[in-house]
Coordinates of C-alpha atoms in Angstrom, one line a residue:
X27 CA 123.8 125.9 68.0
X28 CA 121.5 124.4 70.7
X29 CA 118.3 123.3 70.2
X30 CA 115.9 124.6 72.1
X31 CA 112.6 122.3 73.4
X32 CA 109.2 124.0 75.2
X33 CA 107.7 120.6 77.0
X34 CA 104.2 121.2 78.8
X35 CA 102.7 118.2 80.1
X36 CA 98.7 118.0 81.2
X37 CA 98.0 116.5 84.4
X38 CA 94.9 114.9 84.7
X39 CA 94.3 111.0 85.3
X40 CA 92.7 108.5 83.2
X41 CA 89.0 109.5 83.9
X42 CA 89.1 113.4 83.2
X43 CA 88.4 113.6 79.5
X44 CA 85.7 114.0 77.8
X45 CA 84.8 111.1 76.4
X46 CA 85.4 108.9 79.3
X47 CA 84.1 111.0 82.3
X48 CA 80.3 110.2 81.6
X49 CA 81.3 106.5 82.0
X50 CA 82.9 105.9 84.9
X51 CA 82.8 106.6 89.0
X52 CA 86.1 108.0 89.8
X53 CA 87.1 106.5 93.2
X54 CA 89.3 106.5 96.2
X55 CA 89.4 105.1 99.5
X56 CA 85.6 107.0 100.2
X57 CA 84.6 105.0 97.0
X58 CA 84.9 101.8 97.7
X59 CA 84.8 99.3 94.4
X60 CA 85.0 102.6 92.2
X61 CA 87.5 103.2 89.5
X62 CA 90.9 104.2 91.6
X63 CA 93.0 106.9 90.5
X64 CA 96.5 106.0 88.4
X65 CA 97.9 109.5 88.4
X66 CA 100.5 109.1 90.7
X67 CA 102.0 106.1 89.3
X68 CA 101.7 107.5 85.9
X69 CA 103.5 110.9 86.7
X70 CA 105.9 109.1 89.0
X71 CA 107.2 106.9 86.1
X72 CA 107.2 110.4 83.8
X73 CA 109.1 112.8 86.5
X74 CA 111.5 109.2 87.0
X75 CA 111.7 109.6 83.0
X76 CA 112.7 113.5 82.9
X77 CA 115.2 113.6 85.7
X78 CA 117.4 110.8 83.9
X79 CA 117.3 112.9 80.3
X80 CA 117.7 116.1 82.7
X81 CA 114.7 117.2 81.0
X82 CA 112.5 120.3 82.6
X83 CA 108.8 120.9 81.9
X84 CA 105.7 122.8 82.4
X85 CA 103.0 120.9 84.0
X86 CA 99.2 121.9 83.7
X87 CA 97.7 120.4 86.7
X88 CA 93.7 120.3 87.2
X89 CA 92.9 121.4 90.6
X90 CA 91.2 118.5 91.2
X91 CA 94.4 116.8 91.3
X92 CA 96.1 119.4 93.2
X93 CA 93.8 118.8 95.8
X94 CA 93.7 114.8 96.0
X95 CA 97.2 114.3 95.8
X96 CA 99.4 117.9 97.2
X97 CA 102.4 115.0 97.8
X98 CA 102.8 114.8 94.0
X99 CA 102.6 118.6 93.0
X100 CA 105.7 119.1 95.5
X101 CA 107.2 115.8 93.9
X102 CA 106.7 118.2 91.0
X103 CA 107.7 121.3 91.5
X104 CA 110.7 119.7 93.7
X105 CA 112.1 118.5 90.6
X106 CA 112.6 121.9 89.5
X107 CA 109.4 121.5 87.1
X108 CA 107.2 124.6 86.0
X109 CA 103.4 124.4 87.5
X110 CA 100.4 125.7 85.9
X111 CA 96.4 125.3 86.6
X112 CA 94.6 123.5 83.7
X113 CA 91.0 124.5 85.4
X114 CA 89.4 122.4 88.4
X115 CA 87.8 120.2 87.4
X116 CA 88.6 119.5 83.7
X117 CA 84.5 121.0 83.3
X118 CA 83.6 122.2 79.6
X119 CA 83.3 125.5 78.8
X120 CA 80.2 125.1 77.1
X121 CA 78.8 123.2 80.4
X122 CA 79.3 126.1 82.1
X123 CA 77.9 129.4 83.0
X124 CA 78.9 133.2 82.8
X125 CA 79.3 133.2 86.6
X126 CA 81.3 129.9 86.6
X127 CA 83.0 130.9 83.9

């Protein structure tokens, strides 16, 4: 009998969590000198990693990331890969209001 496997994957980079946002300036070419952004090289190496198992997941992107870098989401979903919203911007919940809720 097969063996079936669920894989979800949460796309954020290095500087969304909790525990690191506080500390750092996440950057980009309008941020000159600020912490730069590693998720494409991070996913690309993971996406590289599930097309040579021939392996198929569910990625939870932050819409932060959707909007920084749309070439990777179609890198995703052109791999065949599931996508789903893990908020926008990785805020929370007890930051935030009823209305932003």
């Amino acid at each position: 009998m097969p063996v079936i496997n669920a894989l979800t994957i949460d796309v954020e980079d290095w500087y969304h969590p909790e525990l690191v946002r506080s500390h750092v300036v996440p950057g980009g070419a309008e941020f000159p000198g600020a912490v730069q952004p590693q998720i494409e090289e991070s996913t690309g190496a993971l996406l590289d990693l599930l097309r040579r198992k021939g392996v198929k997941a569910t990625f939870f992107v932050v819409g932060e990331i959707v909007q920084r870098h749309p070439d990777l989401i179609r890198a995703i979903a052109a791999e065949g890969h599931e996508l789903g919203c893990h908020g926008m911007g990785h805020q929370p919940l007890w930051e935030l209001t009823p209305d932003g809720f």
